[in-house]
């Protein structure tokens, strides 16, 4: 199972919006609405920000939103804040009943 | 508040077996899937697999021949064993509990992670 494809890095200024893409195949992202997004600050455990494509756990800011089209899922962060600077990972369920993660995207808030 | 804590040796010799335990406190393991996920230094996340509280398992095919997971609900613990380790197994190992076998959700809990280095 190959890793999902994410851009290595994205950046934006405070207040702006950014989108991180996560491209898979018809065996994972394209078939299942089980895409999650995680935020990871240095030295910390990942924290789920979005699950099942577009659902936010309680306590996660509504500035974070998820969507999916075909084999590509996306995470959008609006109104960028300094504390959003972190690594972001996507994951998807697969037709092999396993999970696959993306390679991760480093978000820099300028 | 549910908390998870990984424990085990931080240094393992090549060809030996890595053994980690995750202790769950503040809540029951009943109904939860217990995951292991790892992250090599400076790299991305890798799904190792999970064990359901009742004992059924699902492993990453790339690691399946070397992985064994077990659960002891009486101790609120679940464990990972990875045999025949090499330097490529050096990583921060996270344990996590989730309500589903196919997705994260609003009831996820993660440990803080523990670094395991494979070196002679």
JSON list of C-alpha atoms in Angstrom, two decimals:
[
{"chain": "A", "resi": 1, "resn": "UNK", "atom": "CA", "xyz": [0.00, 0.00, 0.00]},
{"chain": "A", "resi": 2, "resn": "UNK", "atom": "CA", "xyz": [1.63, 3.27, -1.12]},
{"chain": "A", "resi": 3, "resn": "UNK", "atom": "CA", "xyz": [1.49, 6.35, 1.07]},
{"chain": "A", "resi": 4, "resn": "UNK", "atom": "CA", "xyz": [-1.02, 9.06, 0.24]},
{"chain": "A", "resi": 5, "resn": "UNK", "atom": "CA", "xyz": [0.51, 12.05, -1.53]},
{"chain": "A", "resi": 6, "resn": "UNK", "atom": "CA", "xyz": [0.68, 15.39, 0.25]},
{"chain": "A", "resi": 7, "resn": "UNK", "atom": "CA", "xyz": [2.67, 18.52, -0.59]},
{"chain": "A", "resi": 8, "resn": "UNK", "atom": "CA", "xyz": [5.83, 18.68, 1.50]},
{"chain": "A", "resi": 9, "resn": "UNK", "atom": "CA", "xyz": [5.12, 22.22, 2.60]},
{"chain": "A", "resi": 10, "resn": "UNK", "atom": "CA", "xyz": [2.60, 25.04, 2.44]},
{"chain": "A", "resi": 11, "resn": "UNK", "atom": "CA", "xyz": [2.68, 28.52, 3.87]},
{"chain": "A", "resi": 12, "resn": "UNK", "atom": "CA", "xyz": [0.38, 31.43, 4.49]},
{"chain": "A", "resi": 13, "resn": "UNK", "atom": "CA", "xyz": [0.13, 34.70, 6.36]},
{"chain": "A", "resi": 14, "resn": "UNK", "atom": "CA", "xyz": [-1.99, 35.22, 9.45]},
{"chain": "A", "resi": 15, "resn": "UNK", "atom": "CA", "xyz": [-5.63, 35.62, 8.54]},
{"chain": "A", "resi": 16, "resn": "UNK", "atom": "CA", "xyz": [-5.28, 33.90, 5.18]},
{"chain": "A", "resi": 17, "resn": "UNK", "atom": "CA", "xyz": [-6.66, 30.52, 4.17]},
{"chain": "A", "resi": 18, "resn": "UNK", "atom": "CA", "xyz": [-4.63, 27.55, 3.01]},
{"chain": "A", "resi": 19, "resn": "UNK", "atom": "CA", "xyz": [-5.54, 24.15, 1.64]},
{"chain": "A", "resi": 20, "resn": "UNK", "atom": "CA", "xyz": [-3.56, 20.93, 1.95]},
{"chain": "A", "resi": 21, "resn": "UNK", "atom": "CA", "xyz": [-4.30, 18.17, -0.52]},
{"chain": "A", "resi": 22, "resn": "UNK", "atom": "CA", "xyz": [-4.10, 14.43, 0.04]},
{"chain": "A", "resi": 23, "resn": "UNK", "atom": "CA", "xyz": [-4.19, 12.26, -3.06]},
{"chain": "A", "resi": 24, "resn": "UNK", "atom": "CA", "xyz": [-4.81, 8.54, -2.97]},
{"chain": "A", "resi": 25, "resn": "UNK", "atom": "CA", "xyz": [-6.38, 5.99, -5.25]},
{"chain": "A", "resi": 26, "resn": "UNK", "atom": "CA", "xyz": [-9.68, 4.29, -5.90]},
{"chain": "A", "resi": 27, "resn": "UNK", "atom": "CA", "xyz": [-8.60, 1.70, -3.32]},
{"chain": "A", "resi": 28, "resn": "UNK", "atom": "CA", "xyz": [-8.58, 4.19, -0.48]},
{"chain": "A", "resi": 29, "resn": "UNK", "atom": "CA", "xyz": [-9.56, 7.88, -0.61]},
{"chain": "A", "resi": 30, "resn": "UNK", "atom": "CA", "xyz": [-11.66, 7.45, -3.72]},
{"chain": "A", "resi": 31, "resn": "UNK", "atom": "CA", "xyz": [-13.87, 4.74, -2.26]},
{"chain": "A", "resi": 32, "resn": "UNK", "atom": "CA", "xyz": [-14.09, 5.34, 1.47]},
{"chain": "A", "resi": 33, "resn": "UNK", "atom": "CA", "xyz": [-15.30, 8.37, 3.41]},
{"chain": "A", "resi": 34, "resn": "UNK", "atom": "CA", "xyz": [-12.83, 7.47, 6.13]},
{"chain": "A", "resi": 35, "resn": "UNK", "atom": "CA", "xyz": [-10.26, 10.20, 5.64]},
{"chain": "A", "resi": 36, "resn": "UNK", "atom": "CA", "xyz": [-8.83, 11.81, 8.76]},
{"chain": "A", "resi": 37, "resn": "UNK", "atom": "CA", "xyz": [-6.51, 14.77, 9.27]},
{"chain": "A", "resi": 38, "resn": "UNK", "atom": "CA", "xyz": [-4.02, 15.12, 12.11]},
{"chain": "A", "resi": 39, "resn": "UNK", "atom": "CA", "xyz": [-2.09, 18.08, 13.44]},
{"chain": "A", "resi": 40, "resn": "UNK", "atom": "CA", "xyz": [1.30, 17.40, 15.01]},
{"chain": "A", "resi": 41, "resn": "UNK", "atom": "CA", "xyz": [3.39, 19.98, 16.82]},
{"chain": "A", "resi": 42, "resn": "UNK", "atom": "CA", "xyz": [7.09, 19.19, 17.37]},
{"chain": "A", "resi": 43, "resn": "UNK", "atom": "CA", "xyz": [7.63, 16.54, 20.00]},
{"chain": "A", "resi": 44, "resn": "UNK", "atom": "CA", "xyz": [3.90, 15.98, 20.47]},
{"chain": "A", "resi": 45, "resn": "UNK", "atom": "CA", "xyz": [1.50, 13.21, 19.56]},
{"chain": "A", "resi": 46, "resn": "UNK", "atom": "CA", "xyz": [-0.76, 13.70, 16.55]},
{"chain": "A", "resi": 47, "resn": "UNK", "atom": "CA", "xyz": [-4.15, 15.23, 17.27]},
{"chain": "A", "resi": 48, "resn": "UNK", "atom": "CA", "xyz": [-7.16, 14.44, 15.10]},
{"chain": "A", "resi": 49, "resn": "UNK", "atom": "CA", "xyz": [-8.59, 17.60, 13.55]},
{"chain": "A", "resi": 50, "resn": "UNK", "atom": "CA", "xyz": [-10.99, 16.08, 11.01]},
{"chain": "A", "resi": 51, "resn": "UNK", "atom": "CA", "xyz": [-12.44, 12.57, 10.78]},
{"chain": "A", "resi": 52, "resn": "UNK", "atom": "CA", "xyz": [-14.61, 10.88, 8.17]},
{"chain": "A", "resi": 53, "resn": "UNK", "atom": "CA", "xyz": [-13.73, 13.53, 5.57]},
{"chain": "A", "resi": 54, "resn": "UNK", "atom": "CA", "xyz": [-15.45, 16.54, 7.10]},
{"chain": "A", "resi": 55, "resn": "UNK", "atom": "CA", "xyz": [-16.28, 15.98, 10.77]},
{"chain": "A", "resi": 56, "resn": "UNK", "atom": "CA", "xyz": [-14.64, 17.95, 13.56]},
{"chain": "A", "resi": 57, "resn": "UNK", "atom": "CA", "xyz": [-14.17, 16.53, 17.05]},
{"chain": "A", "resi": 58, "resn": "UNK", "atom": "CA", "xyz": [-15.48, 18.65, 19.88]},
{"chain": "A", "resi": 59, "resn": "UNK", "atom": "CA", "xyz": [-12.99, 21.37, 20.75]},
{"chain": "A", "resi": 60, "resn": "UNK", "atom": "CA", "xyz": [-11.46, 21.70, 17.29]},
{"chain": "A", "resi": 61, "resn": "UNK", "atom": "CA", "xyz": [-11.85, 25.16, 15.83]},
{"chain": "A", "resi": 62, "resn": "UNK", "atom": "CA", "xyz": [-14.36, 25.59, 13.01]},
{"chain": "A", "resi": 63, "resn": "UNK", "atom": "CA", "xyz": [-11.54, 27.25, 11.07]},
{"chain": "A", "resi": 64, "resn": "UNK", "atom": "CA", "xyz": [-10.60, 23.69, 10.14]},
{"chain": "A", "resi": 65, "resn": "UNK", "atom": "CA", "xyz": [-12.68, 21.97, 7.46]},
{"chain": "A", "resi": 66, "resn": "UNK", "atom": "CA", "xyz": [-12.32, 18.91, 5.26]},
{"chain": "A", "resi": 67, "resn": "UNK", "atom": "CA", "xyz": [-13.63, 17.83, 1.90]},
{"chain": "A", "resi": 68, "resn": "UNK", "atom": "CA", "xyz": [-13.12, 15.19, -0.75]},
{"chain": "A", "resi": 69, "resn": "UNK", "atom": "CA", "xyz": [-13.41, 14.98, -4.51]},
{"chain": "A", "resi": 70, "resn": "UNK", "atom": "CA", "xyz": [-12.60, 11.75, -6.30]},
{"chain": "A", "resi": 71, "resn": "UNK", "atom": "CA", "xyz": [-9.28, 10.38, -5.09]},
{"chain": "A", "resi": 72, "resn": "UNK", "atom": "CA", "xyz": [-8.22, 13.64, -3.42]},
{"chain": "A", "resi": 73, "resn": "UNK", "atom": "CA", "xyz": [-9.12, 14.87, 0.04]},
{"chain": "A", "resi": 74, "resn": "UNK", "atom": "CA", "xyz": [-8.40, 18.38, 1.26]},
{"chain": "A", "resi": 75, "resn": "UNK", "atom": "CA", "xyz": [-7.93, 20.16, 4.56]},
{"chain": "A", "resi": 76, "resn": "UNK", "atom": "CA", "xyz": [-8.66, 23.88, 4.61]},
{"chain": "A", "resi": 77, "resn": "UNK", "atom": "CA", "xyz": [-7.59, 26.15, 7.42]},
{"chain": "A", "resi": 78, "resn": "UNK", "atom": "CA", "xyz": [-9.15, 29.59, 7.34]},
{"chain": "A", "resi": 79, "resn": "UNK", "atom": "CA", "xyz": [-8.09, 32.64, 9.32]},
{"chain": "A", "resi": 80, "resn": "UNK", "atom": "CA", "xyz": [-4.57, 31.28, 9.81]},
{"chain": "A", "resi": 81, "resn": "UNK", "atom": "CA", "xyz": [-3.11, 31.77, 13.25]},
{"chain": "A", "resi": 82, "resn": "UNK", "atom": "CA", "xyz": [0.44, 31.38, 14.51]},
{"chain": "A", "resi": 83, "resn": "UNK", "atom": "CA", "xyz": [-0.52, 28.31, 16.55]},
{"chain": "A", "resi": 84, "resn": "UNK", "atom": "CA", "xyz": [-1.62, 26.51, 13.37]},
{"chain": "A", "resi": 85, "resn": "UNK", "atom": "CA", "xyz": [2.03, 26.13, 12.39]},
{"chain": "A", "resi": 86, "resn": "UNK", "atom": "CA", "xyz": [2.61, 22.38, 12.58]},
{"chain": "A", "resi": 87, "resn": "UNK", "atom": "CA", "xyz": [2.87, 19.22, 10.52]},
{"chain": "A", "resi": 88, "resn": "UNK", "atom": "CA", "xyz": [-0.37, 17.87, 9.08]},
{"chain": "A", "resi": 89, "resn": "UNK", "atom": "CA", "xyz": [-1.03, 14.27, 8.06]},
{"chain": "A", "resi": 90, "resn": "UNK", "atom": "CA", "xyz": [-3.95, 12.66, 6.29]},
{"chain": "A", "resi": 91, "resn": "UNK", "atom": "CA", "xyz": [-4.98, 9.04, 6.62]},
{"chain": "A", "resi": 92, "resn": "UNK", "atom": "CA", "xyz": [-7.43, 6.80, 4.83]},
{"chain": "A", "resi": 93, "resn": "UNK", "atom": "CA", "xyz": [-8.98, 3.40, 5.25]},
{"chain": "A", "resi": 94, "resn": "UNK", "atom": "CA", "xyz": [-8.14, 1.04, 2.37]},
{"chain": "A", "resi": 95, "resn": "UNK", "atom": "CA", "xyz": [-9.70, -1.84, 0.51]},
{"chain": "A", "resi": 96, "resn": "UNK", "atom": "CA", "xyz": [-7.21, -4.12, 2.27]},
{"chain": "A", "resi": 97, "resn": "UNK", "atom": "CA", "xyz": [-8.89, -3.16, 5.59]},
{"chain": "A", "resi": 98, "resn": "UNK", "atom": "CA", "xyz": [-5.72, -1.38, 6.62]},
{"chain": "A", "resi": 99, "resn": "UNK", "atom": "CA", "xyz": [-4.87, 2.29, 7.03]},
{"chain": "A", "resi": 100, "resn": "UNK", "atom": "CA", "xyz": [-2.48, 4.39, 5.00]},
{"chain": "A", "resi": 101, "resn": "UNK", "atom": "CA", "xyz": [-1.04, 7.78, 5.95]},
{"chain": "A", "resi": 102, "resn": "UNK", "atom": "CA", "xyz": [0.14, 10.66, 3.82]},
{"chain": "A", "resi": 103, "resn": "UNK", "atom": "CA", "xyz": [3.76, 11.73, 3.92]},
{"chain": "A", "resi": 104, "resn": "UNK", "atom": "CA", "xyz": [2.92, 14.88, 5.87]},
{"chain": "A", "resi": 105, "resn": "UNK", "atom": "CA", "xyz": [2.83, 18.60, 5.11]},
{"chain": "A", "resi": 106, "resn": "UNK", "atom": "CA", "xyz": [4.72, 21.25, 7.03]},
{"chain": "A", "resi": 107, "resn": "UNK", "atom": "CA", "xyz": [2.60, 24.37, 7.45]},
{"chain": "A", "resi": 108, "resn": "UNK", "atom": "CA", "xyz": [4.49, 27.60, 7.99]},
{"chain": "A", "resi": 109, "resn": "UNK", "atom": "CA", "xyz": [2.66, 30.70, 9.15]},
{"chain": "A", "resi": 110, "resn": "UNK", "atom": "CA", "xyz": [4.63, 33.63, 7.77]},
{"chain": "B", "resi": 1, "resn": "UNK", "atom": "CA", "xyz": [-10.11, 11.82, 31.40]},
{"chain": "B", "resi": 2, "resn": "UNK", "atom": "CA", "xyz": [-8.67, 8.80, 29.58]},
{"chain": "B", "resi": 3, "resn": "UNK", "atom": "CA", "xyz": [-4.90, 8.71, 29.44]},
{"chain": "B", "resi": 4, "resn": "UNK", "atom": "CA", "xyz": [-2.54, 6.33, 27.65]},
{"chain": "B", "resi": 5, "resn": "UNK", "atom": "CA", "xyz": [1.09, 5.72, 28.55]},
{"chain": "B", "resi": 6, "resn": "UNK", "atom": "CA", "xyz": [3.60, 3.70, 26.57]},
{"chain": "B", "resi": 7, "resn": "UNK", "atom": "CA", "xyz": [6.35, 1.85, 28.40]},
{"chain": "B", "resi": 8, "resn": "UNK", "atom": "CA", "xyz": [9.25, -0.36, 27.43]},
{"chain": "B", "resi": 9, "resn": "UNK", "atom": "CA", "xyz": [12.95, -0.37, 26.62]},
{"chain": "B", "resi": 10, "resn": "UNK", "atom": "CA", "xyz": [14.24, 2.65, 24.76]},
{"chain": "B", "resi": 11, "resn": "UNK", "atom": "CA", "xyz": [17.12, 0.70, 23.24]},
{"chain": "B", "resi": 12, "resn": "UNK", "atom": "CA", "xyz": [16.89, -2.65, 21.46]},
{"chain": "B", "resi": 13, "resn": "UNK", "atom": "CA", "xyz": [19.69, -4.56, 19.75]},
{"chain": "B", "resi": 14, "resn": "UNK", "atom": "CA", "xyz": [19.42, -5.52, 16.09]},
{"chain": "B", "resi": 15, "resn": "UNK", "atom": "CA", "xyz": [17.75, -8.91, 15.48]},
{"chain": "B", "resi": 16, "resn": "UNK", "atom": "CA", "xyz": [16.13, -8.83, 18.92]},
{"chain": "B", "resi": 17, "resn": "UNK", "atom": "CA", "xyz": [12.49, -8.21, 19.86]},
{"chain": "B", "resi": 18, "resn": "UNK", "atom": "CA", "xyz": [10.96, -4.83, 20.59]},
{"chain": "B", "resi": 19, "resn": "UNK", "atom": "CA", "xyz": [8.31, -5.01, 23.31]},
{"chain": "B", "resi": 20, "resn": "UNK", "atom": "CA", "xyz": [6.07, -2.14, 24.35]},
{"chain": "B", "resi": 21, "resn": "UNK", "atom": "CA", "xyz": [3.06, -1.88, 26.63]},
{"chain": "B", "resi": 22, "resn": "UNK", "atom": "CA", "xyz": [0.34, 0.74, 26.64]},
{"chain": "B", "resi": 23, "resn": "UNK", "atom": "CA", "xyz": [-1.49, 1.33, 29.91]},
{"chain": "B", "resi": 24, "resn": "UNK", "atom": "CA", "xyz": [-4.94, 2.90, 29.79]},
{"chain": "B", "resi": 25, "resn": "UNK", "atom": "CA", "xyz": [-6.16, 4.87, 32.77]},
{"chain": "B", "resi": 26, "resn": "UNK", "atom": "CA", "xyz": [-9.29, 6.88, 33.50]},
{"chain": "B", "resi": 27, "resn": "UNK", "atom": "CA", "xyz": [-11.58, 4.75, 31.40]},
{"chain": "B", "resi": 28, "resn": "UNK", "atom": "CA", "xyz": [-12.50, 1.30, 30.15]},
{"chain": "B", "resi": 29, "resn": "UNK", "atom": "CA", "xyz": [-10.98, -0.44, 27.14]},
{"chain": "B", "resi": 30, "resn": "UNK", "atom": "CA", "xyz": [-14.28, -2.19, 26.41]},
{"chain": "B", "resi": 31, "resn": "UNK", "atom": "CA", "xyz": [-15.50, -1.44, 22.91]},
{"chain": "B", "resi": 32, "resn": "UNK", "atom": "CA", "xyz": [-12.27, 0.20, 21.81]},
{"chain": "B", "resi": 33, "resn": "UNK", "atom": "CA", "xyz": [-9.73, -0.68, 19.13]},
{"chain": "B", "resi": 34, "resn": "UNK", "atom": "CA", "xyz": [-6.17, -0.38, 20.41]},
{"chain": "B", "resi": 35, "resn": "UNK", "atom": "CA", "xyz": [-3.75, 0.93, 17.83]},
{"chain": "B", "resi": 36, "resn": "UNK", "atom": "CA", "xyz": [-0.01, 1.13, 17.40]},
{"chain": "B", "resi": 37, "resn": "UNK", "atom": "CA", "xyz": [1.39, 3.80, 15.07]},
{"chain": "B", "resi": 38, "resn": "UNK", "atom": "CA", "xyz": [5.05, 4.69, 14.66]},
{"chain": "B", "resi": 39, "resn": "UNK", "atom": "CA", "xyz": [7.07, 7.60, 13.32]},
{"chain": "B", "resi": 40, "resn": "UNK", "atom": "CA", "xyz": [10.77, 7.32, 12.39]},
{"chain": "B", "resi": 41, "resn": "UNK", "atom": "CA", "xyz": [12.76, 10.39, 13.39]},
{"chain": "B", "resi": 42, "resn": "UNK", "atom": "CA", "xyz": [12.02, 13.25, 11.00]},
{"chain": "B", "resi": 43, "resn": "UNK", "atom": "CA", "xyz": [9.61, 11.15, 8.95]},
{"chain": "B", "resi": 44, "resn": "UNK", "atom": "CA", "xyz": [5.91, 10.48, 8.61]},
{"chain": "B", "resi": 45, "resn": "UNK", "atom": "CA", "xyz": [3.44, 8.26, 10.41]},
{"chain": "B", "resi": 46, "resn": "UNK", "atom": "CA", "xyz": [3.13, 4.52, 9.76]},
{"chain": "B", "resi": 47, "resn": "UNK", "atom": "CA", "xyz": [0.15, 2.42, 10.78]},
{"chain": "B", "resi": 48, "resn": "UNK", "atom": "CA", "xyz": [1.31, -0.78, 12.51]},
{"chain": "B", "resi": 49, "resn": "UNK", "atom": "CA", "xyz": [-2.12, -2.21, 13.27]},
{"chain": "B", "resi": 50, "resn": "UNK", "atom": "CA", "xyz": [-4.68, -2.70, 15.98]},
{"chain": "B", "resi": 51, "resn": "UNK", "atom": "CA", "xyz": [-6.12, -5.19, 18.42]},
{"chain": "B", "resi": 52, "resn": "UNK", "atom": "CA", "xyz": [-9.75, -5.06, 19.50]},
{"chain": "B", "resi": 53, "resn": "UNK", "atom": "CA", "xyz": [-10.41, -5.30, 23.23]},
{"chain": "B", "resi": 54, "resn": "UNK", "atom": "CA", "xyz": [-11.78, -8.80, 22.62]},
{"chain": "B", "resi": 55, "resn": "UNK", "atom": "CA", "xyz": [-8.52, -9.89, 20.99]},
{"chain": "B", "resi": 56, "resn": "UNK", "atom": "CA", "xyz": [-9.02, -9.80, 17.21]},
{"chain": "B", "resi": 57, "resn": "UNK", "atom": "CA", "xyz": [-6.16, -8.21, 15.32]},
{"chain": "B", "resi": 58, "resn": "UNK", "atom": "CA", "xyz": [-5.34, -6.49, 12.03]},
{"chain": "B", "resi": 59, "resn": "UNK", "atom": "CA", "xyz": [-1.74, -5.78, 11.06]},
{"chain": "B", "resi": 60, "resn": "UNK", "atom": "CA", "xyz": [0.05, -3.77, 8.39]},
{"chain": "B", "resi": 61, "resn": "UNK", "atom": "CA", "xyz": [0.94, -6.35, 5.70]},
{"chain": "B", "resi": 62, "resn": "UNK", "atom": "CA", "xyz": [4.48, -4.98, 5.49]},
{"chain": "B", "resi": 63, "resn": "UNK", "atom": "CA", "xyz": [5.06, -5.80, 9.17]},
{"chain": "B", "resi": 64, "resn": "UNK", "atom": "CA", "xyz": [2.67, -8.70, 9.62]},
{"chain": "B", "resi": 65, "resn": "UNK", "atom": "CA", "xyz": [5.32, -11.42, 9.70]},
{"chain": "B", "resi": 66, "resn": "UNK", "atom": "CA", "xyz": [7.09, -9.73, 12.62]},
{"chain": "B", "resi": 67, "resn": "UNK", "atom": "CA", "xyz": [4.24, -8.21, 14.67]},
{"chain": "B", "resi": 68, "resn": "UNK", "atom": "CA", "xyz": [2.22, -9.61, 17.54]},
{"chain": "B", "resi": 69, "resn": "UNK", "atom": "CA", "xyz": [-0.28, -7.62, 19.57]},
{"chain": "B", "resi": 70, "resn": "UNK", "atom": "CA", "xyz": [-1.98, -8.70, 22.75]},
{"chain": "B", "resi": 71, "resn": "UNK", "atom": "CA", "xyz": [-4.46, -7.23, 25.22]},
{"chain": "B", "resi": 72, "resn": "UNK", "atom": "CA", "xyz": [-5.06, -7.68, 28.93]},
{"chain": "B", "resi": 73, "resn": "UNK", "atom": "CA", "xyz": [-8.26, -5.89, 29.85]},
{"chain": "B", "resi": 74, "resn": "UNK", "atom": "CA", "xyz": [-7.90, -6.87, 33.51]},
{"chain": "B", "resi": 75, "resn": "UNK", "atom": "CA", "xyz": [-4.79, -4.71, 33.65]},
{"chain": "B", "resi": 76, "resn": "UNK", "atom": "CA", "xyz": [-6.10, -2.12, 31.16]},
{"chain": "B", "resi": 77, "resn": "UNK", "atom": "CA", "xyz": [-3.07, -2.80, 29.00]},
{"chain": "B", "resi": 78, "resn": "UNK", "atom": "CA", "xyz": [-2.29, -3.76, 25.45]},
{"chain": "B", "resi": 79, "resn": "UNK", "atom": "CA", "xyz": [1.09, -4.68, 24.04]},
{"chain": "B", "resi": 80, "resn": "UNK", "atom": "CA", "xyz": [3.19, -4.72, 20.89]},
{"chain": "B", "resi": 81, "resn": "UNK", "atom": "CA", "xyz": [5.96, -7.13, 20.03]},
{"chain": "B", "resi": 82, "resn": "UNK", "atom": "CA", "xyz": [8.07, -6.64, 16.92]},
{"chain": "B", "resi": 83, "resn": "UNK", "atom": "CA", "xyz": [10.73, -9.24, 16.32]},
{"chain": "B", "resi": 84, "resn": "UNK", "atom": "CA", "xyz": [13.91, -9.32, 14.25]},
{"chain": "B", "resi": 85, "resn": "UNK", "atom": "CA", "xyz": [14.29, -5.55, 14.47]},
{"chain": "B", "resi": 86, "resn": "UNK", "atom": "CA", "xyz": [16.71, -3.51, 12.38]},
{"chain": "B", "resi": 87, "resn": "UNK", "atom": "CA", "xyz": [17.74, 0.14, 12.40]},
{"chain": "B", "resi": 88, "resn": "UNK", "atom": "CA", "xyz": [14.74, 0.83, 10.16]},
{"chain": "B", "resi": 89, "resn": "UNK", "atom": "CA", "xyz": [12.49, 0.09, 13.13]},
{"chain": "B", "resi": 90, "resn": "UNK", "atom": "CA", "xyz": [13.92, 3.02, 15.07]},
{"chain": "B", "resi": 91, "resn": "UNK", "atom": "CA", "xyz": [10.94, 5.29, 15.68]},
{"chain": "B", "resi": 92, "resn": "UNK", "atom": "CA", "xyz": [8.65, 6.97, 18.14]},
{"chain": "B", "resi": 93, "resn": "UNK", "atom": "CA", "xyz": [5.93, 4.43, 18.87]},
{"chain": "B", "resi": 94, "resn": "UNK", "atom": "CA", "xyz": [2.47, 5.73, 19.73]},
{"chain": "B", "resi": 95, "resn": "UNK", "atom": "CA", "xyz": [-0.42, 3.79, 21.19]},
{"chain": "B", "resi": 96, "resn": "UNK", "atom": "CA", "xyz": [-3.96, 5.01, 20.68]},
{"chain": "B", "resi": 97, "resn": "UNK", "atom": "CA", "xyz": [-7.50, 3.88, 21.32]},
{"chain": "B", "resi": 98, "resn": "UNK", "atom": "CA", "xyz": [-10.32, 4.50, 18.88]},
{"chain": "B", "resi": 99, "resn": "UNK", "atom": "CA", "xyz": [-13.95, 3.46, 18.59]},
{"chain": "B", "resi": 100, "resn": "UNK", "atom": "CA", "xyz": [-13.69, 2.19, 15.03]},
{"chain": "B", "resi": 101, "resn": "UNK", "atom": "CA", "xyz": [-11.36, -0.04, 12.98]},
{"chain": "B", "resi": 102, "resn": "UNK", "atom": "CA", "xyz": [-11.60, 2.18, 9.92]},
{"chain": "B", "resi": 103, "resn": "UNK", "atom": "CA", "xyz": [-11.25, 5.74, 11.10]},
{"chain": "B", "resi": 104, "resn": "UNK", "atom": "CA", "xyz": [-10.30, 8.18, 13.76]},
{"chain": "B", "resi": 105, "resn": "UNK", "atom": "CA", "xyz": [-13.18, 9.77, 15.59]},
{"chain": "B", "resi": 106, "resn": "UNK", "atom": "CA", "xyz": [-14.24, 12.09, 18.36]},
{"chain": "B", "resi": 107, "resn": "UNK", "atom": "CA", "xyz": [-13.28, 9.60, 21.06]},
{"chain": "B", "resi": 108, "resn": "UNK", "atom": "CA", "xyz": [-9.64, 9.04, 20.08]},
{"chain": "B", "resi": 109, "resn": "UNK", "atom": "CA", "xyz": [-7.04, 8.94, 22.80]},
{"chain": "B", "resi": 110, "resn": "UNK", "atom": "CA", "xyz": [-3.29, 8.88, 22.14]},
{"chain": "B", "resi": 111, "resn": "UNK", "atom": "CA", "xyz": [-0.25, 8.23, 24.26]},
{"chain": "B", "resi": 112, "resn": "UNK", "atom": "CA", "xyz": [2.61, 10.71, 24.26]},
{"chain": "B", "resi": 113, "resn": "UNK", "atom": "CA", "xyz": [4.83, 8.32, 22.33]},
{"chain": "B", "resi": 114, "resn": "UNK", "atom": "CA", "xyz": [8.05, 6.56, 23.24]},
{"chain": "B", "resi": 115, "resn": "UNK", "atom": "CA", "xyz": [11.28, 6.55, 21.26]},
{"chain": "B", "resi": 116, "resn": "UNK", "atom": "CA", "xyz": [12.74, 3.14, 20.56]},
{"chain": "B", "resi": 117, "resn": "UNK", "atom": "CA", "xyz": [16.23, 3.05, 19.08]},
{"chain": "B", "resi": 118, "resn": "UNK", "atom": "CA", "xyz": [17.60, -0.08, 17.46]},
{"chain": "B", "resi": 119, "resn": "UNK", "atom": "CA", "xyz": [21.34, -0.15, 17.86]},
{"chain": "B", "resi": 120, "resn": "UNK", "atom": "CA", "xyz": [24.08, -2.44, 19.09]}
]
